Tab-separated table of C-alpha atoms and ligand atoms in Angstrom:
chain	number	residue	atom	x	y	z
A	1	UNK	CA	85.104	29.766	85.383
A	2	UNK	CA	86.652	29.989	89.106
A	3	UNK	CA	90.051	30.425	89.601
A	4	UNK	CA	92.415	27.403	90.573
A	5	UNK	CA	94.037	27.637	93.915
A	6	UNK	CA	97.569	27.655	92.211
A	7	UNK	CA	96.854	30.944	90.879
A	8	UNK	CA	95.091	32.516	93.839
A	9	UNK	CA	98.216	31.420	95.517
A	10	UNK	CA	101.222	32.923	93.378
A	11	UNK	CA	99.427	36.133	92.368
A	12	UNK	CA	99.560	37.021	96.403
A	13	UNK	CA	96.199	38.472	96.181
A	14	UNK	CA	94.659	37.045	99.476
A	15	UNK	CA	97.860	38.055	101.518
A	16	UNK	CA	97.679	41.802	99.353
A	17	UNK	CA	93.821	41.938	100.592
A	18	UNK	CA	95.220	41.082	104.324
A	19	UNK	CA	97.669	43.534	104.498
A	20	UNK	CA	95.472	46.435	102.961
A	21	UNK	CA	92.758	45.249	105.561
A	22	UNK	CA	94.371	44.656	108.763
A	23	UNK	CA	97.671	46.801	108.037
A	24	UNK	CA	100.132	43.742	109.292
A	25	UNK	CA	101.851	40.972	107.245
A	26	UNK	CA	100.351	37.844	107.662
A	27	UNK	CA	101.198	33.819	107.460
A	28	UNK	CA	99.144	31.867	104.783
A	29	UNK	CA	97.755	28.772	104.756
A	30	UNK	CA	96.027	26.257	102.164
A	31	UNK	CA	93.667	23.558	102.367
A	32	UNK	CA	91.733	22.115	98.807
A	33	UNK	CA	88.410	21.136	98.251
A	34	UNK	CA	87.886	17.366	97.226
A	35	UNK	CA	86.272	15.351	94.798
A	36	UNK	CA	84.562	11.432	95.754
A	37	UNK	CA	85.379	8.820	93.612
A	38	UNK	CA	82.973	6.510	95.635
A	39	UNK	CA	81.734	5.566	98.926
A	40	UNK	CA	78.881	7.764	99.510
A	41	UNK	CA	77.360	8.639	102.689
A	42	UNK	CA	79.698	5.308	103.880
A	43	UNK	CA	81.614	7.965	106.469
A	44	UNK	CA	79.125	8.196	109.082
A	45	UNK	CA	78.516	4.562	108.895
A	46	UNK	CA	82.194	4.145	109.525
A	47	UNK	CA	82.552	2.761	106.269
A	48	UNK	CA	84.801	3.427	103.169
A	49	UNK	CA	85.711	6.755	101.168
A	50	UNK	CA	88.047	7.298	98.462
A	51	UNK	CA	88.156	11.065	97.665
A	52	UNK	CA	90.972	13.018	95.946
A	53	UNK	CA	91.806	16.246	97.411
A	54	UNK	CA	91.639	18.741	94.552
A	55	UNK	CA	92.991	21.887	93.137
A	56	UNK	CA	90.621	24.153	94.506
A	57	UNK	CA	90.712	25.320	97.813
A	58	UNK	CA	90.871	28.163	100.512
A	59	UNK	CA	92.889	30.528	101.177
A	60	UNK	CA	93.736	31.419	104.879
A	61	UNK	CA	96.012	34.714	106.154
A	62	UNK	CA	96.639	35.229	109.602
A	63	UNK	CA	98.494	37.962	111.976
A	64	UNK	CA	97.980	38.006	115.812
A	65	UNK	CA	96.551	41.724	117.246
A	66	UNK	CA	97.235	43.121	120.359
A	67	UNK	CA	93.718	44.772	121.054
A	68	UNK	CA	92.107	41.596	122.061
A	69	UNK	CA	89.558	41.663	119.137
A	70	UNK	CA	88.861	38.976	116.834
A	71	UNK	CA	88.263	39.708	113.143
A	72	UNK	CA	87.157	37.593	110.503
A	73	UNK	CA	87.300	39.075	106.965
A	74	UNK	CA	85.732	37.147	103.773
A	75	UNK	CA	87.020	38.149	100.650
A	76	UNK	CA	84.126	36.163	99.049
A	77	UNK	CA	81.414	37.304	100.998
A	78	UNK	CA	83.220	40.674	101.425
A	79	UNK	CA	82.188	40.909	104.426
A	80	UNK	CA	83.772	40.450	107.898
A	81	UNK	CA	82.364	39.734	111.830
A	82	UNK	CA	84.326	41.495	114.755
A	83	UNK	CA	84.196	40.047	118.367
A	84	UNK	CA	85.814	40.623	121.887
A	85	UNK	CA	88.047	37.752	121.813
A	86	UNK	CA	86.483	36.530	125.226
A	87	UNK	CA	82.632	37.230	123.696
A	88	UNK	CA	82.507	35.053	121.099
A	89	UNK	CA	78.468	33.254	120.229
A	90	UNK	CA	78.473	29.667	121.737
A	91	UNK	CA	76.824	28.394	118.703
A	92	UNK	CA	76.503	29.424	114.983
A	93	UNK	CA	73.960	31.503	113.203
A	94	UNK	CA	73.878	30.074	110.225
A	95	UNK	CA	76.628	32.270	108.552
A	96	UNK	CA	79.336	32.039	106.866
A	97	UNK	CA	81.098	32.623	109.662
A	98	UNK	CA	79.996	29.816	111.312
A	99	UNK	CA	83.082	27.975	110.064
A	100	UNK	CA	86.005	29.874	110.871
A	101	UNK	CA	84.200	30.471	114.384
A	102	UNK	CA	83.236	27.243	114.873
A	103	UNK	CA	87.059	26.110	114.457
A	104	UNK	CA	87.921	28.629	116.667
A	105	UNK	CA	85.310	27.544	119.483
A	106	UNK	CA	86.434	23.721	118.917
A	107	UNK	CA	90.148	24.639	119.223
A	108	UNK	CA	89.594	26.134	122.608
A	109	UNK	CA	87.877	23.298	123.531
A	110	UNK	CA	90.732	21.292	122.991
A	111	UNK	CA	92.495	23.421	125.279
A	112	UNK	CA	94.444	25.203	122.870
A	113	UNK	CA	95.125	29.424	123.891
A	114	UNK	CA	94.043	31.191	120.810
A	115	UNK	CA	95.358	34.539	120.978
A	116	UNK	CA	93.181	37.607	119.155
A	117	UNK	CA	93.605	37.757	115.897
A	118	UNK	CA	92.692	38.583	112.337
A	119	UNK	CA	91.961	36.228	109.575
A	120	UNK	CA	91.231	36.516	106.191
A	121	UNK	CA	89.590	33.877	103.676
A	122	UNK	CA	89.548	33.637	100.237
A	123	UNK	CA	88.867	30.421	98.217
A	124	UNK	CA	87.925	29.034	94.829
A	125	UNK	CA	86.057	25.945	95.734
A	126	UNK	CA	82.634	26.535	94.274
A	127	UNK	CA	79.903	26.648	96.928
A	128	UNK	CA	76.690	24.617	96.337
A	129	UNK	CA	78.284	22.588	94.510
A	130	UNK	CA	79.405	19.202	97.053
A	131	UNK	CA	83.205	19.822	96.654
A	132	UNK	CA	83.498	20.708	100.430
A	133	UNK	CA	84.038	24.383	100.291
A	134	UNK	CA	82.906	24.429	103.915
A	135	UNK	CA	86.114	22.140	105.320
A	136	UNK	CA	88.692	23.363	103.230
A	137	UNK	CA	87.715	26.517	105.082
A	138	UNK	CA	87.757	24.909	108.693
A	139	UNK	CA	90.838	22.866	107.743
A	140	UNK	CA	92.520	26.717	106.337
A	141	UNK	CA	91.334	28.488	109.474
A	142	UNK	CA	92.509	25.625	111.520
A	143	UNK	CA	95.981	25.552	110.075
A	144	UNK	CA	96.100	29.341	110.311
A	145	UNK	CA	95.053	29.696	114.133
A	146	UNK	CA	97.015	26.714	115.436
A	147	UNK	CA	100.132	28.643	113.862
A	148	UNK	CA	99.334	31.633	115.660
A	149	UNK	CA	98.562	30.449	118.778
A	150	UNK	CA	102.326	28.324	118.118
A	151	UNK	CA	100.142	24.925	118.725
A	152	UNK	CA	100.769	22.050	116.691
A	153	UNK	CA	98.269	19.200	116.452
A	154	UNK	CA	98.214	15.716	114.452
A	155	UNK	CA	96.574	16.245	110.843
A	156	UNK	CA	94.112	13.257	111.973
A	157	UNK	CA	93.579	15.693	115.329
A	158	UNK	CA	93.187	18.480	112.904
A	159	UNK	CA	90.623	16.706	110.898
A	160	UNK	CA	88.345	15.343	113.536
A	161	UNK	CA	88.275	18.653	115.063
A	162	UNK	CA	86.937	20.305	112.128
A	163	UNK	CA	84.167	17.641	112.001
A	164	UNK	CA	83.317	18.792	115.302
A	165	UNK	CA	83.378	22.462	114.728
A	166	UNK	CA	80.946	21.667	111.471
A	167	UNK	CA	78.744	19.336	114.026
A	168	UNK	CA	78.640	21.143	116.946
A	169	UNK	CA	78.913	24.901	116.467
A	170	UNK	CA	77.643	25.353	112.628
A	171	UNK	CA	75.273	22.344	113.561
A	172	UNK	CA	75.585	20.170	110.525
A	173	UNK	CA	75.436	16.758	110.505
A	174	UNK	CA	78.434	15.847	108.212
A	175	UNK	CA	80.954	12.344	108.336
A	176	UNK	CA	84.831	12.972	108.692
A	177	UNK	CA	85.525	12.329	105.100
A	178	UNK	CA	85.820	16.143	103.611
A	179	UNK	CA	88.135	17.007	106.600
A	180	UNK	CA	90.273	14.253	106.565
A	181	UNK	CA	91.227	14.447	102.768
A	182	UNK	CA	91.733	18.032	103.132
A	183	UNK	CA	94.396	17.338	105.713
A	184	UNK	CA	95.751	14.334	104.213
A	185	UNK	CA	95.074	14.612	100.278
A	186	UNK	CA	98.530	13.688	98.281
A	187	UNK	CA	98.970	15.277	94.315
A	188	UNK	CA	97.916	12.588	92.188
A	189	UNK	CA	96.739	10.271	94.592
A	190	UNK	CA	93.348	9.387	96.066
A	191	UNK	CA	92.961	8.160	99.522
A	192	UNK	CA	91.058	4.931	100.597
A	193	UNK	CA	89.927	5.632	104.206
A	194	UNK	CA	88.559	3.583	106.664
A	195	UNK	CA	86.446	5.756	108.481
A	196	UNK	CA	85.995	4.083	111.722
A	197	UNK	CA	89.978	3.222	112.269
A	198	UNK	CA	90.915	6.419	110.010
A	199	UNK	CA	93.468	4.048	108.571
A	200	UNK	CA	94.342	4.954	105.258
A	201	UNK	CA	96.553	4.154	101.876
A	202	UNK	CA	97.058	6.322	99.125
A	203	UNK	CA	96.445	4.504	95.785
A	204	UNK	CA	98.615	6.983	92.610
A	205	UNK	CA	95.914	8.107	89.759
A	206	UNK	CA	97.727	6.633	86.653
A	207	UNK	CA	99.319	9.887	84.529
A	208	UNK	CA	96.984	9.175	81.667
A	209	UNK	CA	94.077	9.682	83.531
A	210	UNK	CA	92.124	13.338	83.844
A	211	UNK	CA	89.815	14.090	86.645
A	212	UNK	CA	87.017	15.942	85.243
A	213	UNK	CA	84.384	17.325	87.512
A	214	UNK	CA	80.936	19.275	85.597
A	215	UNK	CA	79.040	21.129	87.829
A	216	UNK	CA	75.004	20.354	87.171
A	217	UNK	CA	74.675	23.818	88.673
A	218	UNK	CA	71.960	22.538	90.654
A	219	UNK	CA	72.899	23.507	94.548
A	220	UNK	CA	74.052	21.100	96.848
A	221	UNK	CA	74.058	21.520	101.241
A	222	UNK	CA	74.471	19.201	103.602
A	223	UNK	CA	73.017	22.033	106.222
A	224	UNK	CA	69.931	21.009	104.029
A	225	UNK	CA	66.869	18.708	105.090
A	226	UNK	CA	67.639	15.432	103.075
A	227	UNK	CA	71.308	14.833	104.304
A	228	UNK	CA	69.848	14.755	107.657
A	229	UNK	CA	67.088	12.644	106.231
A	230	UNK	CA	69.096	10.159	104.919
A	231	UNK	CA	71.337	9.597	107.851
A	232	UNK	CA	68.619	9.373	110.218
A	233	UNK	CA	67.104	5.937	107.701
A	234	UNK	CA	70.368	4.869	108.067
A	235	UNK	CA	70.563	4.919	111.379
A	236	UNK	CA	66.804	3.289	111.938
A	237	UNK	CA	68.055	0.559	109.523
A	238	UNK	CA	71.035	-0.037	112.113
A	239	UNK	CA	68.808	-0.135	114.714
A	240	UNK	CA	66.732	-2.960	113.619
A	241	UNK	CA	69.985	-4.969	112.440
A	242	UNK	CA	71.514	-4.501	116.007
A	243	UNK	CA	68.349	-6.355	117.878
A	244	UNK	CA	69.341	-9.280	115.940
A	245	UNK	CA	73.101	-9.015	115.802
A	246	UNK	CA	74.642	-6.554	119.070
A	247	UNK	CA	77.979	-6.163	117.359
A	248	UNK	CA	76.418	-3.665	114.606
A	249	UNK	CA	77.728	-0.805	116.159
A	250	UNK	CA	77.648	1.079	113.258
A	251	UNK	CA	76.023	-0.338	109.036
A	252	UNK	CA	79.894	-0.615	108.583
A	253	UNK	CA	79.528	-4.128	110.603
A	254	UNK	CA	76.342	-5.648	108.563
A	255	UNK	CA	76.544	-7.843	105.521
A	256	UNK	CA	74.272	-8.428	102.724
A	257	UNK	CA	73.398	-11.731	104.319
A	258	UNK	CA	72.200	-9.599	107.641
A	259	UNK	CA	69.926	-7.406	105.386
A	260	UNK	CA	68.621	-10.165	103.283
A	261	UNK	CA	67.718	-12.209	106.755
A	262	UNK	CA	66.709	-8.939	108.961
A	263	UNK	CA	65.893	-6.533	105.700
A	264	UNK	CA	61.936	-7.374	105.771
A	265	UNK	CA	61.444	-5.875	109.265
A	266	UNK	CA	62.102	-2.280	107.724
A	267	UNK	CA	60.114	-0.009	106.029
A	268	UNK	CA	61.334	-0.098	102.196
A	269	UNK	CA	62.667	2.996	102.343
A	270	UNK	CA	64.961	2.548	105.249
A	271	UNK	CA	66.008	-1.500	103.577
A	272	UNK	CA	67.025	0.313	100.408
A	273	UNK	CA	69.352	3.282	102.182
A	274	UNK	CA	70.761	0.508	103.920
A	275	UNK	CA	71.198	-1.807	100.663
A	276	UNK	CA	73.554	0.936	99.075
A	277	UNK	CA	75.180	1.423	101.910
A	278	UNK	CA	76.337	-1.967	102.878
A	279	UNK	CA	77.055	-2.504	98.628
A	280	UNK	CA	78.345	0.700	98.554
A	281	UNK	CA	81.293	-0.052	101.464
A	282	UNK	CA	81.728	-3.477	99.197
A	283	UNK	CA	82.135	-1.489	96.300
A	284	UNK	CA	84.809	1.521	97.468
A	285	UNK	CA	86.686	-1.402	98.739
A	286	UNK	CA	86.868	-3.404	95.422
A	287	UNK	CA	87.721	0.291	93.661
A	288	UNK	CA	90.877	0.765	95.700
A	289	UNK	CA	92.049	-2.633	94.886
A	290	UNK	CA	91.169	-1.851	90.883
A	291	UNK	CA	92.843	1.549	91.081
A	292	UNK	CA	95.761	-0.048	92.363
A	293	UNK	CA	96.217	-3.198	90.206
A	294	UNK	CA	95.364	-0.738	87.155
A	295	UNK	CA	92.262	-1.771	86.374
A	296	UNK	CA	90.406	0.750	84.805
A	297	UNK	CA	87.590	-0.804	83.418
A	298	UNK	CA	86.489	-2.828	86.718
A	299	UNK	CA	86.971	0.482	88.472
A	300	UNK	CA	84.680	2.330	86.008
A	301	UNK	CA	82.075	-0.588	86.052
A	302	UNK	CA	81.933	0.135	89.797
A	303	UNK	CA	81.570	3.874	90.010
A	304	UNK	CA	78.315	3.303	87.707
A	305	UNK	CA	77.464	0.797	89.980
A	306	UNK	CA	77.815	3.603	92.477
A	307	UNK	CA	76.305	5.511	90.386
A	308	UNK	CA	72.970	3.731	89.956
A	309	UNK	CA	72.713	2.714	93.881
A	310	UNK	CA	73.083	6.529	94.882
A	311	UNK	CA	69.957	7.420	92.155
A	312	UNK	CA	67.417	4.309	93.111
A	313	UNK	CA	68.445	2.972	96.144
A	314	UNK	CA	69.616	5.885	98.665
A	315	UNK	CA	68.061	8.105	96.011
A	316	UNK	CA	70.133	10.954	96.921
A	317	UNK	CA	70.212	11.888	92.826
A	318	UNK	CA	68.610	14.475	91.008
A	319	UNK	CA	67.653	14.393	87.098
A	320	UNK	CA	70.147	16.866	85.903
A	321	UNK	CA	72.804	14.468	87.665
A	322	UNK	CA	71.634	11.358	86.279
A	323	UNK	CA	71.377	13.174	82.463
A	324	UNK	CA	75.037	14.521	83.253
A	325	UNK	CA	76.110	10.736	83.757
A	326	UNK	CA	73.849	9.185	81.014
A	327	UNK	CA	75.423	11.858	78.333
A	328	UNK	CA	79.051	11.153	80.064
A	329	UNK	CA	78.634	7.450	79.708
A	330	UNK	CA	78.361	7.999	75.680
A	331	UNK	CA	81.116	9.794	75.318
A	332	UNK	CA	84.845	8.200	73.906
A	333	UNK	CA	87.168	8.305	76.731
A	334	UNK	CA	85.296	8.197	79.732
A	335	UNK	CA	86.034	5.509	82.245
A	336	UNK	CA	83.783	6.340	84.847
A	337	UNK	CA	81.030	9.055	85.751
A	338	UNK	CA	79.141	8.911	89.236
A	339	UNK	CA	77.261	12.106	90.611
A	340	UNK	CA	79.799	12.408	94.095
A	341	UNK	CA	79.455	14.352	97.548
A	342	UNK	CA	76.683	14.583	99.580
A	343	UNK	CA	73.683	14.405	96.979
A	344	UNK	CA	70.925	16.454	95.707
A	345	UNK	CA	72.949	18.466	93.076
A	346	UNK	CA	76.224	18.947	93.204
A	347	UNK	CA	78.724	17.774	90.636
A	348	UNK	CA	79.529	14.820	89.082
A	349	UNK	CA	83.215	13.110	88.581
A	350	UNK	CA	84.598	12.009	85.807
A	351	UNK	CA	87.420	10.058	84.797
A	352	UNK	CA	88.396	10.237	81.704
A	353	UNK	CA	91.652	9.608	78.930
A	354	UNK	CA	93.660	12.191	78.747
A	355	UNK	CA	94.398	11.981	74.742
A	356	UNK	CA	90.302	12.131	74.812
A	357	UNK	CA	89.703	14.602	77.923
A	358	UNK	CA	89.547	18.104	75.748
A	359	UNK	CA	86.958	16.834	73.642
A	360	UNK	CA	84.914	14.803	76.168
A	361	UNK	CA	84.924	18.311	78.078
A	362	UNK	CA	83.267	20.047	75.478
A	363	UNK	CA	80.854	17.771	74.161
A	364	UNK	CA	79.958	16.970	77.596
A	365	UNK	CA	79.067	20.662	78.317
A	366	UNK	CA	77.360	20.977	74.880
A	367	UNK	CA	74.869	17.795	75.091
A	368	UNK	CA	74.155	18.778	78.866
A	369	UNK	CA	72.742	22.446	77.738
A	370	UNK	CA	70.932	20.755	74.938
A	371	UNK	CA	69.473	18.159	77.602
A	372	UNK	CA	68.613	20.725	80.460
A	373	UNK	CA	68.510	24.076	79.225
A	374	UNK	CA	71.332	24.831	81.705
A	375	UNK	CA	74.647	25.589	80.950
A	376	UNK	CA	77.152	23.523	83.415
A	377	UNK	CA	80.769	24.833	84.509
A	378	UNK	CA	83.239	21.758	84.088
A	379	UNK	CA	86.244	22.015	85.700
A	380	UNK	CA	89.506	20.217	84.446
A	381	UNK	CA	90.973	19.017	88.060
A	382	UNK	CA	94.000	17.786	89.701
A	383	UNK	CA	94.372	15.509	92.440
A	384	UNK	CA	96.243	18.032	94.874
A	385	UNK	CA	98.205	17.886	98.360
A	386	UNK	CA	96.576	18.344	101.760
A	387	UNK	CA	96.487	21.575	103.712
A	388	UNK	CA	99.534	23.615	103.918
A	389	UNK	CA	101.627	26.088	104.764
A	390	UNK	CA	101.871	28.882	101.606
A	391	UNK	CA	105.553	30.451	101.267
A	392	UNK	CA	105.077	34.443	102.632
A	393	UNK	CA	107.856	35.115	100.143
A	394	UNK	CA	105.770	34.405	96.833
A	395	UNK	CA	104.308	37.315	94.787
B	401	GLA	C1	78.708	15.113	102.392
B	401	GLA	C2	79.364	14.914	104.067
B	401	GLA	C3	80.422	14.151	103.994
B	401	GLA	C4	79.935	12.830	103.093
B	401	GLA	C5	79.106	13.327	102.019
B	401	GLA	C6	78.668	12.085	101.372
B	401	GLA	O1	79.904	15.478	101.586
B	401	GLA	O2	80.088	16.328	104.550
B	401	GLA	O3	80.663	13.928	105.500
B	401	GLA	O4	79.287	12.509	104.226
B	401	GLA	O5	78.523	14.281	102.201
B	401	GLA	O6	79.446	10.809	101.357
């Protein structure tokens, strides 16, 4: 099972690797992965999401260099890339380095003069699990490169810049959620984000509620085709509604009544995708209210409804994720469970009563193995802080 970000940070491993590799003492930055409690595929429709940052993350160690080169070493891939600072490729190559280099590209586009540097990356966010390993790499890199450039930028701008790096440089059409929560997460809190205005509020997760993340081991990828297909379907439906109500700039502006009135003009798949987004926005706003009011029963019911909508209307689930959610729903202590993240595999998020969490985890693992023949990974997570510098003195 992967180690938690705190361990990576405490044992000084990444700093040592950087020193060994580059012969220079680095400054270090940590950015978390995330789990989304509710609000799926709503971000690029200008709607609501409610993620939490988790205690898996990426550490970035950075030091300046004098030889005009840029070198990025990934400890996870045991591989490095080197470029002359003035000969950076201007687009990604479908390689892990697209994410850090994309951030450098976006910083330069934004007018930040980043001097030549050495960068070491190491992360413990499971890759392909729908927990935003890429956003954690981007945001950790942005913090590191801003520091080496002696520049500063508001967190919201860093989130937007990292999204741009992923959209344009890495050619992956994600929304703003993952980068935003990597920048703005808070310990023991979920964050309700309005993805259009980027206004947000933090809602405390009660102490007796555990965040249990269950990895189906079916790989998820935003760069894969299905995510883009869903986005295109949502845009197709939005355009149809806009013909009738020009003020519908994004699907966020549409109501269930709009869909009732004009949905018959849409192909069935498009209608169902739109129905997911429109109802998901309502569920997500209600879920934030429920969490704040301590109404966990309501929160759990909303998560269950969100999973069904994601499965049936959005068709972004898979048999394994449905099985993981069904099995969780039969276990004592469960508050709410659903497939989290971009879909088509990855992890389920489970809110579980603390007293029953150990037994829940053990039984869920056993039941899933029995039902699917797949050995899952189950992570006991804690809602964590957004990106920050890591003390250089810690060993
Ligand atoms: C991925 C994307 C996010 C968001 C989710 C689905 O994680 O990176 O922007 O669209 O999928 O909610």
